[in-house]
Amino acid sequence: LALGGKFLRDQVAGALRAGGVGVGEFPAQHPPREQEFGRMIFEALRRGLREPVGERRERAEQPQPAVADSVTMAADTVKKQNFFKKVGAYFKRSNHFDPSKKIDFGVIGGPFYASATGVGIGLVASGLYRIDRNDVTLPLSNVSIFANVATSGMMALGVRGNNVFPRERYKLDYTVYFYTFPSKIWGVGYDAGNIDDNERNYSRIKFEAKPRFLWRVFDNAYVGPVANFQYVKMTDLNDDVIGLVGSAEKNFMAVGAGVSLNYDSRDVVTNASRGWLFQLDQLFMPAFFGNDDKYMVTDLTVATYKKAWKGAIIAGEFHSQLNFQDVPWPMMACVGGPNRMRGYFEGRYRDKCIVE
């Protein structure tokens, strides 16, 4: 750059002097406006060639004053955008993480339909962040606050998230939610759920919290404790429902703890396009935790993601929940729900064990 700049400067100066013009000057026969413009251009060229690269970079990084015409033009452009373009621009911005923010929040809401809840409106506030903002290689942590209301009377509020600590030494996953809605039951077991005439109505209120704290043992592999707390209150339990489930109990509580094994090579936790997930939770609900019913739960999830072609991803998931000993019927494994097998009414098929 230095040699090239010196060569160019010498060539310009030599050509101008050969014509009787000094550097930064224009011949007198040019109009005054052209002379002024010429001096401005040559002065900028001479300063740019002589100024060290480091000083030029520092000056370029300094804040520049706003240009009134540019601001006015930008404001006019924003005013001309219609509602749909503004929404599209919002989603486009929301799809990119802004590292200048401590936590990059986005909000989205819209309608939904589920066989168990009917038509509803959902709202999610989702945030992305890095605990160590100086480490750009650290995977993003996330937190989501969600709320749903549906025509069936269902109301739900919860928060879930995934925290990745510096150098990926630890991870903290958590899910906490509360919901209430009218539901249906067909009994316990596949055969009972397969009989349409068994359908009965009841209502329930549920609160659940499930945190995991994991230590890294090698690349993408973690192990650590997991806990689970559930409280379920049944209402509108008539004799028909009691006959189907074999219990008149209306309040159920389960407190458990155990160990979690995790292998996660997904590129992005919240929107994976490649990689594998292996998640095994072994939970124990003993009597000394205050449980009326003693039982164990083994929950396994295996998922994989692969890019098929541009804009397309093929994903597969295997899930099983195995309950042992005296598991209460509200805590049994069910087909359906918001996470998988959504074509089934949640709770129509329930039993101690499920594989899907």
mmCIF file with all atom_site columns, N, CA and C in Angstrom, residues 125-160:
data_model
loop_
_atom_site.group_PDB
_atom_site.id
_atom_site.type_symbol
_atom_site.label_atom_id
_atom_site.label_alt_id
_atom_site.label_comp_id
_atom_site.label_asym_id
_atom_site.label_entity_id
_atom_site.label_seq_id
_atom_site.pdbx_PDB_ins_code
_atom_site.Cartn_x
_atom_site.Cartn_y
_atom_site.Cartn_z
_atom_site.occupancy
_atom_site.B_iso_or_equiv
_atom_site.pdbx_formal_charge
_atom_site.auth_seq_id
_atom_site.auth_comp_id
_atom_site.auth_asym_id
_atom_site.auth_atom_id
_atom_site.pdbx_PDB_model_num
ATOM 1   N N  . ALA A 1 125 ? -42.602 -15.000 24.163 1.00 0.00 ? 125 ALA A N  1
ATOM 2   C CA . ALA A 1 125 ? -41.490 -14.054 24.197 1.00 0.00 ? 125 ALA A CA 1
ATOM 3   C C  . ALA A 1 125 ? -40.216 -14.875 24.352 1.00 0.00 ? 125 ALA A C  1
ATOM 4   N N  . SER A 1 126 ? -39.352 -14.798 23.355 1.00 0.00 ? 126 SER A N  1
ATOM 5   C CA . SER A 1 126 ? -38.159 -15.646 23.330 1.00 0.00 ? 126 SER A CA 1
ATOM 6   C C  . SER A 1 126 ? -36.906 -14.783 23.320 1.00 0.00 ? 126 SER A C  1
ATOM 7   N N  . GLY A 1 127 ? -35.927 -15.188 24.123 1.00 0.00 ? 127 GLY A N  1
ATOM 8   C CA . GLY A 1 127 ? -34.685 -14.425 24.212 1.00 0.00 ? 127 GLY A CA 1
ATOM 9   C C  . GLY A 1 127 ? -33.464 -15.294 23.987 1.00 0.00 ? 127 GLY A C  1
ATOM 10  N N  . LEU A 1 128 ? -32.458 -14.741 23.293 1.00 0.00 ? 128 LEU A N  1
ATOM 11  C CA . LEU A 1 128 ? -31.182 -15.403 23.062 1.00 0.00 ? 128 LEU A CA 1
ATOM 12  C C  . LEU A 1 128 ? -30.076 -14.582 23.713 1.00 0.00 ? 128 LEU A C  1
ATOM 13  N N  . TYR A 1 129 ? -29.090 -15.263 24.287 1.00 0.00 ? 129 TYR A N  1
ATOM 14  C CA . TYR A 1 129 ? -28.012 -14.547 24.961 1.00 0.00 ? 129 TYR A CA 1
ATOM 15  C C  . TYR A 1 129 ? -26.816 -15.482 25.137 1.00 0.00 ? 129 TYR A C  1
ATOM 16  N N  . ARG A 1 130 ? -25.682 -14.875 25.453 1.00 0.00 ? 130 ARG A N  1
ATOM 17  C CA . ARG A 1 130 ? -24.476 -15.608 25.820 1.00 0.00 ? 130 ARG A CA 1
ATOM 18  C C  . ARG A 1 130 ? -24.069 -15.185 27.220 1.00 0.00 ? 130 ARG A C  1
ATOM 19  N N  . ILE A 1 131 ? -23.822 -16.163 28.089 1.00 0.00 ? 131 ILE A N  1
ATOM 20  C CA . ILE A 1 131 ? -23.376 -15.824 29.432 1.00 0.00 ? 131 ILE A CA 1
ATOM 21  C C  . ILE A 1 131 ? -22.002 -15.177 29.387 1.00 0.00 ? 131 ILE A C  1
ATOM 22  N N  . ASP A 1 132 ? -21.109 -15.675 28.511 1.00 0.00 ? 132 ASP A N  1
ATOM 23  C CA . ASP A 1 132 ? -19.799 -15.049 28.280 1.00 0.00 ? 132 ASP A CA 1
ATOM 24  C C  . ASP A 1 132 ? -19.862 -14.343 26.930 1.00 0.00 ? 132 ASP A C  1
ATOM 25  N N  . ARG A 1 133 ? -20.082 -13.044 26.936 1.00 0.00 ? 133 ARG A N  1
ATOM 26  C CA . ARG A 1 133 ? -20.276 -12.292 25.698 1.00 0.00 ? 133 ARG A CA 1
ATOM 27  C C  . ARG A 1 133 ? -18.981 -12.116 24.922 1.00 0.00 ? 133 ARG A C  1
ATOM 28  N N  . ASN A 1 134 ? -17.836 -12.387 25.565 1.00 0.00 ? 134 ASN A N  1
ATOM 29  C CA . ASN A 1 134 ? -16.554 -12.258 24.873 1.00 0.00 ? 134 ASN A CA 1
ATOM 30  C C  . ASN A 1 134 ? -16.195 -13.503 24.070 1.00 0.00 ? 134 ASN A C  1
ATOM 31  N N  . ASP A 1 135 ? -16.909 -14.605 24.298 1.00 0.00 ? 135 ASP A N  1
ATOM 32  C CA . ASP A 1 135 ? -16.630 -15.857 23.604 1.00 0.00 ? 135 ASP A CA 1
ATOM 33  C C  . ASP A 1 135 ? -17.684 -16.076 22.520 1.00 0.00 ? 135 ASP A C  1
ATOM 34  N N  . VAL A 1 136 ? -17.366 -15.714 21.281 1.00 0.00 ? 136 VAL A N  1
ATOM 35  C CA . VAL A 1 136 ? -18.335 -15.824 20.190 1.00 0.00 ? 136 VAL A CA 1
ATOM 36  C C  . VAL A 1 136 ? -18.543 -17.265 19.759 1.00 0.00 ? 136 VAL A C  1
ATOM 37  N N  . THR A 1 137 ? -17.678 -18.189 20.198 1.00 0.00 ? 137 THR A N  1
ATOM 38  C CA . THR A 1 137 ? -17.850 -19.603 19.852 1.00 0.00 ? 137 THR A CA 1
ATOM 39  C C  . THR A 1 137 ? -18.789 -20.320 20.821 1.00 0.00 ? 137 THR A C  1
ATOM 40  N N  . LEU A 1 138 ? -19.140 -19.684 21.920 1.00 0.00 ? 138 LEU A N  1
ATOM 41  C CA . LEU A 1 138 ? -20.032 -20.301 22.902 1.00 0.00 ? 138 LEU A CA 1
ATOM 42  C C  . LEU A 1 138 ? -21.441 -20.388 22.325 1.00 0.00 ? 138 LEU A C  1
ATOM 43  N N  . PRO A 1 139 ? -22.065 -21.574 22.341 1.00 0.00 ? 139 PRO A N  1
ATOM 44  C CA . PRO A 1 139 ? -23.443 -21.682 21.834 1.00 0.00 ? 139 PRO A CA 1
ATOM 45  C C  . PRO A 1 139 ? -24.389 -20.746 22.573 1.00 0.00 ? 139 PRO A C  1
ATOM 46  N N  . LEU A 1 140 ? -25.394 -20.290 21.880 1.00 0.00 ? 140 LEU A N  1
ATOM 47  C CA . LEU A 1 140 ? -26.352 -19.358 22.463 1.00 0.00 ? 140 LEU A CA 1
ATOM 48  C C  . LEU A 1 140 ? -27.220 -20.052 23.504 1.00 0.00 ? 140 LEU A C  1
ATOM 49  N N  . SER A 1 141 ? -27.473 -19.354 24.599 1.00 0.00 ? 141 SER A N  1
ATOM 50  C CA . SER A 1 141 ? -28.469 -19.783 25.570 1.00 0.00 ? 141 SER A CA 1
ATOM 51  C C  . SER A 1 141 ? -29.815 -19.189 25.184 1.00 0.00 ? 141 SER A C  1
ATOM 52  N N  . ASN A 1 142 ? -30.894 -19.767 25.688 1.00 0.00 ? 142 ASN A N  1
ATOM 53  C CA . ASN A 1 142 ? -32.220 -19.280 25.310 1.00 0.00 ? 142 ASN A CA 1
ATOM 54  C C  . ASN A 1 142 ? -33.183 -19.381 26.465 1.00 0.00 ? 142 ASN A C  1
ATOM 55  N N  . VAL A 1 143 ? -34.188 -18.526 26.451 1.00 0.00 ? 143 VAL A N  1
ATOM 56  C CA . VAL A 1 143 ? -35.281 -18.565 27.417 1.00 0.00 ? 143 VAL A CA 1
ATOM 57  C C  . VAL A 1 143 ? -36.560 -18.177 26.683 1.00 0.00 ? 143 VAL A C  1
ATOM 58  N N  . SER A 1 144 ? -37.657 -18.864 26.995 1.00 0.00 ? 144 SER A N  1
ATOM 59  C CA . SER A 1 144 ? -38.939 -18.584 26.354 1.00 0.00 ? 144 SER A CA 1
ATOM 60  C C  . SER A 1 144 ? -40.027 -18.500 27.424 1.00 0.00 ? 144 SER A C  1
ATOM 61  N N  . ILE A 1 145 ? -40.827 -17.459 27.349 1.00 0.00 ? 145 ILE A N  1
ATOM 62  C CA . ILE A 1 145 ? -41.998 -17.298 28.210 1.00 0.00 ? 145 ILE A CA 1
ATOM 63  C C  . ILE A 1 145 ? -43.228 -17.431 27.320 1.00 0.00 ? 145 ILE A C  1
ATOM 64  N N  . PHE A 1 146 ? -44.122 -18.353 27.644 1.00 0.00 ? 146 PHE A N  1
ATOM 65  C CA . PHE A 1 146 ? -45.246 -18.618 26.760 1.00 0.00 ? 146 PHE A CA 1
ATOM 66  C C  . PHE A 1 146 ? -46.566 -18.566 27.516 1.00 0.00 ? 146 PHE A C  1
ATOM 67  N N  . ALA A 1 147 ? -47.624 -18.200 26.802 1.00 0.00 ? 147 ALA A N  1
ATOM 68  C CA . ALA A 1 147 ? -48.973 -18.131 27.367 1.00 0.00 ? 147 ALA A CA 1
ATOM 69  C C  . ALA A 1 147 ? -49.961 -18.514 26.279 1.00 0.00 ? 147 ALA A C  1
ATOM 70  N N  . ASN A 1 148 ? -50.967 -19.312 26.637 1.00 0.00 ? 148 ASN A N  1
ATOM 71  C CA . ASN A 1 148 ? -51.989 -19.773 25.697 1.00 0.00 ? 148 ASN A CA 1
ATOM 72  C C  . ASN A 1 148 ? -53.371 -19.670 26.335 1.00 0.00 ? 148 ASN A C  1
ATOM 73  N N  . VAL A 1 149 ? -54.352 -19.333 25.502 1.00 0.00 ? 149 VAL A N  1
ATOM 74  C CA . VAL A 1 149 ? -55.758 -19.322 25.903 1.00 0.00 ? 149 VAL A CA 1
ATOM 75  C C  . VAL A 1 149 ? -56.551 -19.934 24.765 1.00 0.00 ? 149 VAL A C  1
ATOM 76  N N  . ALA A 1 150 ? -57.513 -20.846 25.086 1.00 0.00 ? 150 ALA A N  1
ATOM 77  C CA . ALA A 1 150 ? -58.266 -21.543 24.047 1.00 0.00 ? 150 ALA A CA 1
ATOM 78  C C  . ALA A 1 150 ? -59.754 -21.546 24.367 1.00 0.00 ? 150 ALA A C  1
ATOM 79  N N  . THR A 1 151 ? -60.524 -21.855 23.337 1.00 0.00 ? 151 THR A N  1
ATOM 80  C CA . THR A 1 151 ? -61.987 -21.830 23.459 1.00 0.00 ? 151 THR A CA 1
ATOM 81  C C  . THR A 1 151 ? -62.517 -22.897 24.414 1.00 0.00 ? 151 THR A C  1
ATOM 82  N N  . SER A 1 152 ? -61.751 -23.956 24.649 1.00 0.00 ? 152 SER A N  1
ATOM 83  C CA . SER A 1 152 ? -62.199 -25.012 25.555 1.00 0.00 ? 152 SER A CA 1
ATOM 84  C C  . SER A 1 152 ? -62.154 -24.582 27.014 1.00 0.00 ? 152 SER A C  1
ATOM 85  N N  . GLY A 1 153 ? -61.545 -23.432 27.286 1.00 0.00 ? 153 GLY A N  1
ATOM 86  C CA . GLY A 1 153 ? -61.351 -22.984 28.658 1.00 0.00 ? 153 GLY A CA 1
ATOM 87  C C  . GLY A 1 153 ? -59.932 -23.205 29.141 1.00 0.00 ? 153 GLY A C  1
ATOM 88  N N  . MET A 1 154 ? -59.085 -23.720 28.267 1.00 0.00 ? 154 MET A N  1
ATOM 89  C CA . MET A 1 154 ? -57.700 -23.964 28.620 1.00 0.00 ? 154 MET A CA 1
ATOM 90  C C  . MET A 1 154 ? -56.930 -22.651 28.772 1.00 0.00 ? 154 MET A C  1
ATOM 91  N N  . MET A 1 155 ? -56.132 -22.568 29.826 1.00 0.00 ? 155 MET A N  1
ATOM 92  C CA . MET A 1 155 ? -55.208 -21.455 30.036 1.00 0.00 ? 155 MET A CA 1
ATOM 93  C C  . MET A 1 155 ? -53.869 -22.035 30.471 1.00 0.00 ? 155 MET A C  1
ATOM 94  N N  . ALA A 1 156 ? -52.782 -21.520 29.903 1.00 0.00 ? 156 ALA A N  1
ATOM 95  C CA . ALA A 1 156 ? -51.453 -22.036 30.231 1.00 0.00 ? 156 ALA A CA 1
ATOM 96  C C  . ALA A 1 156 ? -50.462 -20.885 30.306 1.00 0.00 ? 156 ALA A C  1
ATOM 97  N N  . LEU A 1 157 ? -49.506 -21.015 31.212 1.00 0.00 ? 157 LEU A N  1
ATOM 98  C CA . LEU A 1 157 ? -48.440 -20.028 31.375 1.00 0.00 ? 157 LEU A CA 1
ATOM 99  C C  . LEU A 1 157 ? -47.195 -20.771 31.820 1.00 0.00 ? 157 LEU A C  1
ATOM 100 N N  . GLY A 1 158 ? -46.069 -20.473 31.184 1.00 0.00 ? 158 GLY A N  1
ATOM 101 C CA . GLY A 1 158 ? -44.859 -21.194 31.552 1.00 0.00 ? 158 GLY A CA 1
ATOM 102 C C  . GLY A 1 158 ? -43.598 -20.536 31.053 1.00 0.00 ? 158 GLY A C  1
ATOM 103 N N  . VAL A 1 159 ? -42.475 -21.105 31.450 1.00 0.00 ? 159 VAL A N  1
ATOM 104 C CA . VAL A 1 159 ? -41.163 -20.636 31.015 1.00 0.00 ? 159 VAL A CA 1
ATOM 105 C C  . VAL A 1 159 ? -40.269 -21.854 30.851 1.00 0.00 ? 159 VAL A C  1
ATOM 106 N N  . ARG A 1 160 ? -39.452 -21.842 29.820 1.00 0.00 ? 160 ARG A N  1
ATOM 107 C CA . ARG A 1 160 ? -38.484 -22.915 29.598 1.00 0.00 ? 160 ARG A CA 1
ATOM 108 C C  . ARG A 1 160 ? -37.214 -22.301 29.029 1.00 0.00 ? 160 ARG A C  1
#
